[in-house]
Amino acid sequence: MATHKRPRIDPLTVEVVELIGTVVARYHEEYEDAAAEHALTGAQARMLSLLSLEPLPMRRLAQKLRCEPSNVTGIVDRLETRGLVERRPDPADRRVKLAAATAEGRRIAGGLRDSLDFAREPLAELSDQERLALRDLLRRMLGGTPGDAGGTGDGA
């Protein structure tokens, strides 16, 4: 019976993986801080950011946030109570309810985006060519090709 050996990980790969982990951790920390400034949890802020782009059915929200639909319902309930999200019928299928950001929800989502300086400031120091190369490499790592919209399919 043949066994597959895992390739040895070279020091450069280890360093790159650690750097990616550090970037992700710092981004999440800043995102949580920005959410707290608006009295939101990180999950509420992520949902509000998604809904500020387009109304989505609960099932699709759960997929994008990678959580259970019952969790999505609770988060939408709390955001709805604050007047940041509303439920409305889907014009394509009136049996389906869409969650949509209200005007106030879109305003707060915009404020959240504007307050995230961690990635924006260092990226501004890179040339357009360097940022395009970084974008294309990240897309490739996620299974997409340089010209597509990315391998994750959710922009979150």
Coordinates of N, CA and C in Angstrom, one line a residue:
M1 N 0.8 -1.2 0.0 CA 0.0 0.0 0.0 C 0.9 1.2 0.0
A2 N 0.7 2.1 -1.0 CA 1.5 3.3 -1.1 C 1.1 4.4 -0.2
T3 N 2.0 5.0 0.5 CA 1.6 6.2 1.3 C 2.2 7.4 0.7
H4 N 1.5 8.5 0.8 CA 2.0 9.8 0.3 C 2.7 10.5 1.4
K5 N 3.9 10.9 1.0 CA 4.7 11.7 2.0 C 4.4 13.2 1.7
R6 N 4.2 13.9 2.8 CA 4.0 15.3 2.7 C 5.3 16.0 2.4
P7 N 5.3 16.9 1.5 CA 6.6 17.5 1.1 C 7.1 18.3 2.4
R8 N 8.4 18.4 2.5 CA 9.0 19.2 3.5 C 8.7 20.6 3.3
I9 N 8.5 21.3 4.3 CA 8.2 22.7 4.2 C 9.5 23.5 4.4
D10 N 9.9 24.3 3.4 CA 11.1 25.0 3.5 C 10.9 26.3 4.4
P11 N 12.0 26.8 4.8 CA 11.9 28.0 5.7 C 11.2 29.2 5.1
L12 N 11.4 29.4 3.8 CA 10.7 30.5 3.2 C 9.2 30.3 3.2
T13 N 8.7 29.1 3.0 CA 7.3 28.9 3.0 C 6.7 29.1 4.4
V14 N 7.5 28.6 5.4 CA 7.1 28.8 6.8 C 7.0 30.3 7.1
E15 N 8.0 31.1 6.7 CA 7.9 32.5 7.0 C 6.7 33.2 6.3
V16 N 6.5 32.8 5.0 CA 5.3 33.4 4.3 C 4.0 33.1 5.0
V17 N 3.9 31.8 5.4 CA 2.6 31.4 6.1 C 2.5 32.2 7.4
E18 N 3.6 32.3 8.1 CA 3.5 33.1 9.4 C 3.1 34.6 9.1
L19 N 3.7 35.1 8.1 CA 3.4 36.5 7.7 C 1.9 36.7 7.3
I20 N 1.4 35.7 6.6 CA 0.0 35.8 6.2 C -0.9 35.7 7.5
G21 N -0.5 34.8 8.4 CA -1.3 34.6 9.6 C -1.2 35.9 10.4
T22 N -0.1 36.6 10.5 CA 0.0 37.9 11.2 C -0.9 38.9 10.6
V23 N -0.9 39.0 9.2 CA -1.7 40.0 8.5 C -3.2 39.7 8.8
V24 N -3.6 38.5 8.8 CA -5.0 38.1 9.0 C -5.4 38.5 10.5
A25 N -4.5 38.1 11.4 CA -4.8 38.4 12.8 C -4.9 39.9 13.1
R26 N -4.0 40.7 12.5 CA -4.1 42.2 12.7 C -5.3 42.7 12.0
Y27 N -5.7 42.2 10.9 CA -6.9 42.7 10.2 C -8.1 42.4 11.1
H28 N -8.2 41.2 11.6 CA -9.4 40.9 12.4 C -9.4 41.7 13.7
E29 N -8.3 41.9 14.3 CA -8.2 42.8 15.5 C -8.7 44.2 15.2
E30 N -8.3 44.8 14.1 CA -8.7 46.1 13.7 C -10.2 46.1 13.4
Y31 N -10.6 45.1 12.7 CA -12.1 45.0 12.3 C -12.9 44.9 13.6
E32 N -12.5 44.1 14.6 CA -13.3 44.0 15.8 C -13.3 45.3 16.6
D33 N -12.2 46.0 16.6 CA -12.1 47.3 17.2 C -13.0 48.3 16.5
A34 N -13.0 48.3 15.2 CA -13.9 49.2 14.4 C -15.4 48.9 14.7
A35 N -15.7 47.6 14.7 CA -17.1 47.2 15.0 C -17.5 47.6 16.4
A36 N -16.6 47.5 17.4 CA -16.9 47.9 18.7 C -17.2 49.4 18.8
E37 N -16.6 50.2 18.0 CA -16.8 51.6 18.0 C -18.3 52.0 17.6
H38 N -18.9 51.0 16.9 CA -20.3 51.2 16.5 C -21.2 50.3 17.3
A39 N -20.7 49.8 18.4 CA -21.5 48.9 19.3 C -22.0 47.7 18.6
L40 N -21.1 47.1 17.7 CA -21.4 45.9 17.0 C -20.4 44.8 17.3
T41 N -20.8 43.6 17.2 CA -19.8 42.5 17.3 C -19.2 42.4 15.9
G42 N -18.1 41.6 15.8 CA -17.5 41.4 14.5 C -18.4 40.7 13.5
A43 N -19.2 39.7 14.0 CA -20.1 39.0 13.1 C -21.2 40.0 12.6
Q44 N -21.7 40.8 13.5 CA -22.7 41.8 13.1 C -22.1 42.8 12.0
A45 N -20.9 43.2 12.3 CA -20.2 44.1 11.3 C -20.0 43.5 10.0
R46 N -19.6 42.2 10.0 CA -19.3 41.5 8.7 C -20.7 41.4 7.9
M47 N -21.7 41.0 8.7 CA -23.0 40.8 8.0 C -23.5 42.2 7.4
L48 N -23.4 43.2 8.2 CA -23.8 44.6 7.8 C -23.0 45.0 6.5
S49 N -21.7 44.7 6.5 CA -20.9 45.0 5.4 C -21.4 44.3 4.1
L50 N -21.7 43.0 4.3 CA -22.2 42.2 3.2 C -23.5 42.8 2.7
L51 N -24.4 43.1 3.6 CA -25.7 43.5 3.2 C -25.7 45.0 2.7
S52 N -24.7 45.7 2.9 CA -24.6 47.1 2.4 C -24.3 47.0 0.9
L53 N -23.8 45.9 0.4 CA -23.5 45.7 -1.0 C -24.7 45.3 -1.8
E54 N -25.5 44.4 -1.2 CA -26.8 43.9 -1.8 C -27.6 43.1 -0.8
P55 N -28.9 43.1 -1.0 CA -29.8 42.3 -0.1 C -29.5 40.8 -0.4
L56 N -29.5 40.0 0.6 CA -29.3 38.6 0.4 C -30.3 37.7 1.2
P57 N -30.6 36.5 0.7 CA -31.4 35.6 1.5 C -30.6 35.1 2.6
M58 N -31.3 34.7 3.7 CA -30.6 34.2 4.9 C -29.7 33.0 4.6
R59 N -30.1 32.1 3.8 CA -29.3 30.9 3.5 C -28.0 31.3 2.8
R60 N -28.0 32.3 1.9 CA -26.8 32.8 1.2 C -25.9 33.5 2.2
L61 N -26.5 34.3 3.1 CA -25.7 34.9 4.2 C -24.9 33.9 5.0
A62 N -25.6 32.8 5.4 CA -25.0 31.8 6.2 C -23.8 31.2 5.4
Q63 N -24.0 31.0 4.1 CA -22.9 30.4 3.3 C -21.7 31.4 3.3
K64 N -22.0 32.7 3.0 CA -20.9 33.6 2.9 C -20.2 33.8 4.3
L65 N -20.9 33.8 5.4 CA -20.3 34.0 6.7 C -19.8 32.6 7.3
R66 N -20.1 31.5 6.6 CA -19.7 30.2 7.0 C -20.2 29.9 8.4
C67 N -21.5 30.1 8.6 CA -22.1 29.8 9.9 C -23.5 29.1 9.6
E68 N -24.1 28.7 10.7 CA -25.4 28.1 10.6 C -26.5 29.1 10.4
P69 N -27.5 28.7 9.6 CA -28.6 29.7 9.3 C -29.3 30.2 10.6
S70 N -29.4 29.4 11.6 CA -30.0 29.9 12.9 C -29.2 31.0 13.5
N71 N -27.8 31.0 13.3 CA -27.0 32.1 13.8 C -27.3 33.3 13.0
V72 N -27.4 33.2 11.7 CA -27.7 34.3 10.9 C -29.0 35.0 11.3
T73 N -30.0 34.2 11.6 CA -31.3 34.7 12.0 C -31.2 35.6 13.3
G74 N -30.4 35.1 14.2 CA -30.2 35.9 15.5 C -29.5 37.2 15.2
I75 N -28.5 37.2 14.3 CA -27.7 38.4 14.0 C -28.6 39.4 13.3
V76 N -29.4 38.9 12.3 CA -30.3 39.8 11.6 C -31.3 40.4 12.6
D77 N -31.8 39.5 13.5 CA -32.8 40.1 14.5 C -32.2 41.2 15.3
R78 N -30.9 41.1 15.7 CA -30.3 42.2 16.5 C -30.1 43.4 15.7
L79 N -29.6 43.2 14.4 CA -29.4 44.4 13.6 C -30.7 45.0 13.2
E80 N -31.8 44.2 13.0 CA -33.1 44.8 12.7 C -33.6 45.6 13.9
T81 N -33.4 45.1 15.1 CA -33.9 45.9 16.3 C -33.2 47.2 16.3
R82 N -32.0 47.3 15.9 CA -31.3 48.6 15.9 C -31.6 49.5 14.7
G83 N -32.4 49.0 13.7 CA -32.8 49.7 12.6 C -31.7 49.8 11.5
L84 N -30.8 48.8 11.5 CA -29.7 48.7 10.6 C -29.9 47.8 9.4
V85 N -30.9 46.9 9.6 CA -31.2 45.9 8.6 C -32.7 45.7 8.6
E86 N -33.3 45.4 7.5 CA -34.7 45.0 7.4 C -34.9 43.8 6.6
R87 N -36.0 43.1 6.8 CA -36.3 41.9 6.0 C -37.4 42.4 5.0
R88 N -37.2 41.8 3.8 CA -38.2 42.2 2.7 C -38.4 40.9 1.8
P89 N -39.5 40.8 1.1 CA -39.7 39.7 0.2 C -38.7 39.8 -1.0
D90 N -38.3 38.6 -1.4 CA -37.5 38.5 -2.6 C -38.4 38.7 -3.8
P91 N -38.1 39.7 -4.7 CA -39.0 40.0 -5.8 C -39.0 38.7 -6.8
A92 N -38.0 37.9 -6.8 CA -37.9 36.8 -7.7 C -38.7 35.6 -7.1
D93 N -38.9 35.5 -5.8 CA -39.6 34.5 -5.1 C -40.1 35.0 -3.8
R94 N -41.4 35.4 -3.7 CA -41.9 36.0 -2.6 C -42.0 35.1 -1.3
R95 N -41.7 33.8 -1.5 CA -41.6 33.0 -0.3 C -40.3 33.2 0.4
V96 N -39.3 33.7 -0.2 CA -38.0 33.9 0.3 C -37.9 35.3 0.9
K97 N -37.3 35.5 2.1 CA -37.1 36.8 2.7 C -35.6 37.2 2.5
L98 N -35.4 38.4 2.1 CA -34.1 38.9 1.9 C -33.8 39.8 3.1
A99 N -32.6 39.8 3.6 CA -32.1 40.8 4.6 C -31.4 41.9 3.8
A100 N -31.7 43.1 4.1 CA -31.1 44.3 3.4 C -30.7 45.3 4.4
A101 N -29.6 46.0 4.1 CA -29.2 47.1 5.0 C -30.1 48.3 4.8
T102 N -30.5 49.0 5.8 CA -31.2 50.2 5.7 C -30.2 51.3 5.4
A103 N -30.7 52.5 5.2 CA -29.8 53.7 4.9 C -28.9 53.8 6.0
E104 N -29.3 53.7 7.3 CA -28.4 53.9 8.4 C -27.4 52.7 8.5
G105 N -27.9 51.5 8.1 CA -26.9 50.4 8.1 C -25.9 50.6 7.0
R106 N -26.2 51.1 5.9 CA -25.2 51.4 4.8 C -24.2 52.5 5.3
R107 N -24.8 53.5 6.0 CA -23.9 54.5 6.5 C -22.9 54.0 7.5
I108 N -23.3 53.1 8.4 CA -22.4 52.6 9.4 C -21.4 51.6 8.7
A109 N -21.9 50.8 7.7 CA -21.0 49.9 7.0 C -19.9 50.7 6.3
G110 N -20.3 51.9 5.7 CA -19.3 52.7 5.1 C -18.3 53.3 6.1
G111 N -18.8 53.6 7.3 CA -17.9 54.1 8.3 C -16.9 53.0 8.8
L112 N -17.4 51.8 8.8 CA -16.5 50.7 9.2 C -15.4 50.5 8.1
R113 N -15.8 50.5 6.9 CA -14.8 50.4 5.8 C -13.7 51.5 5.9
D114 N -14.2 52.8 6.1 CA -13.4 53.9 6.1 C -12.4 53.9 7.3
S115 N -12.8 53.2 8.4 CA -11.9 53.2 9.6 C -10.9 52.1 9.6
L116 N -10.9 51.2 8.6 CA -9.9 50.2 8.5 C -8.6 50.6 7.8
D117 N -7.7 51.1 8.6 CA -6.5 51.7 8.0 C -5.3 50.7 7.9
F118 N -5.4 49.6 8.7 CA -4.3 48.7 8.8 C -3.8 48.2 7.4
A119 N -4.7 47.7 6.6 CA -4.2 47.3 5.3 C -4.1 48.4 4.3
R120 N -4.9 49.4 4.4 CA -4.9 50.5 3.4 C -3.6 51.3 3.4
E121 N -3.1 51.6 4.6 CA -1.9 52.4 4.7 C -0.7 51.7 4.1
P122 N -0.4 50.5 4.5 CA 0.8 49.8 3.9 C 0.6 49.6 2.4
L123 N -0.6 49.3 2.0 CA -0.8 49.1 0.6 C -0.6 50.3 -0.2
A124 N -0.9 51.5 0.3 CA -0.7 52.7 -0.4 C 0.8 53.0 -0.7
E125 N 1.7 52.3 0.1 CA 3.1 52.5 -0.1 C 3.6 51.7 -1.3
L126 N 2.8 50.7 -1.7 CA 3.1 49.9 -2.9 C 2.7 50.6 -4.2
S127 N 3.4 50.3 -5.2 CA 3.1 50.9 -6.5 C 1.8 50.1 -7.1
D128 N 1.2 50.7 -8.1 CA 0.1 50.0 -8.7 C 0.5 48.6 -9.2
Q129 N 1.6 48.5 -9.8 CA 2.1 47.2 -10.3 C 2.3 46.2 -9.2
E130 N 2.9 46.7 -8.0 CA 3.1 45.8 -6.9 C 1.7 45.3 -6.3
R131 N 0.8 46.2 -6.2 CA -0.6 45.8 -5.7 C -1.3 44.9 -6.6
L132 N -1.1 45.1 -7.9 CA -1.7 44.1 -8.9 C -1.1 42.8 -8.8
A133 N 0.3 42.7 -8.6 CA 1.0 41.5 -8.5 C 0.5 40.8 -7.2
L134 N 0.4 41.5 -6.1 CA -0.1 40.9 -4.8 C -1.5 40.4 -5.0
R135 N -2.4 41.2 -5.6 CA -3.7 40.7 -5.8 C -3.8 39.4 -6.6
D136 N -3.0 39.4 -7.7 CA -3.0 38.2 -8.6 C -2.5 37.0 -7.8
L137 N -1.4 37.2 -7.0 CA -0.9 36.1 -6.3 C -1.9 35.5 -5.2
L138 N -2.5 36.4 -4.6 CA -3.5 36.0 -3.6 C -4.7 35.3 -4.2
R139 N -5.1 35.8 -5.4 CA -6.2 35.1 -6.1 C -5.8 33.7 -6.5
R140 N -4.5 33.6 -7.0 CA -4.0 32.3 -7.4 C -3.9 31.3 -6.2
M141 N -3.5 31.8 -5.1 CA -3.5 31.0 -3.9 C -4.8 30.5 -3.5
L142 N -5.9 31.3 -3.8 CA -7.2 30.9 -3.4 C -7.9 30.1 -4.5
G143 N -7.2 29.7 -5.5 CA -7.7 28.8 -6.6 C -8.3 29.5 -7.7
G144 N -8.2 30.9 -7.8 CA -8.7 31.6 -8.9 C -7.6 31.9 -9.9
T145 N -7.9 32.6 -10.9 CA -6.9 33.0 -11.9 C -6.7 34.5 -11.8
P146 N -5.6 35.1 -12.2 CA -5.3 36.5 -12.0 C -6.4 37.4 -12.5
G147 N -7.1 37.0 -13.6 CA -8.1 37.9 -14.2 C -9.5 37.8 -13.6
D148 N -9.7 36.8 -12.7 CA -11.1 36.7 -12.2 C -11.3 37.5 -10.9
A149 N -12.5 37.3 -10.3 CA -12.9 38.1 -9.2 C -12.4 37.4 -7.9
G150 N -11.6 36.4 -8.0 CA -11.1 35.7 -6.8 C -11.6 34.4 -6.6
G151 N -11.0 33.6 -5.8 CA -11.4 32.2 -5.6 C -12.4 32.0 -4.5
T152 N -12.7 33.0 -3.7 CA -13.6 32.8 -2.6 C -15.0 33.0 -2.9
G153 N -15.3 33.9 -3.9 CA -16.6 34.1 -4.4 C -17.5 35.0 -3.5
D154 N -16.9 35.5 -2.4 CA -17.7 36.3 -1.5 C -17.1 37.7 -1.2
G155 N -15.9 38.0 -1.5 CA -15.4 39.3 -1.3 C -15.4 39.7 0.1
A156 N -15.7 38.8 1.1 CA -15.6 39.1 2.5 C -14.4 38.7 3.1

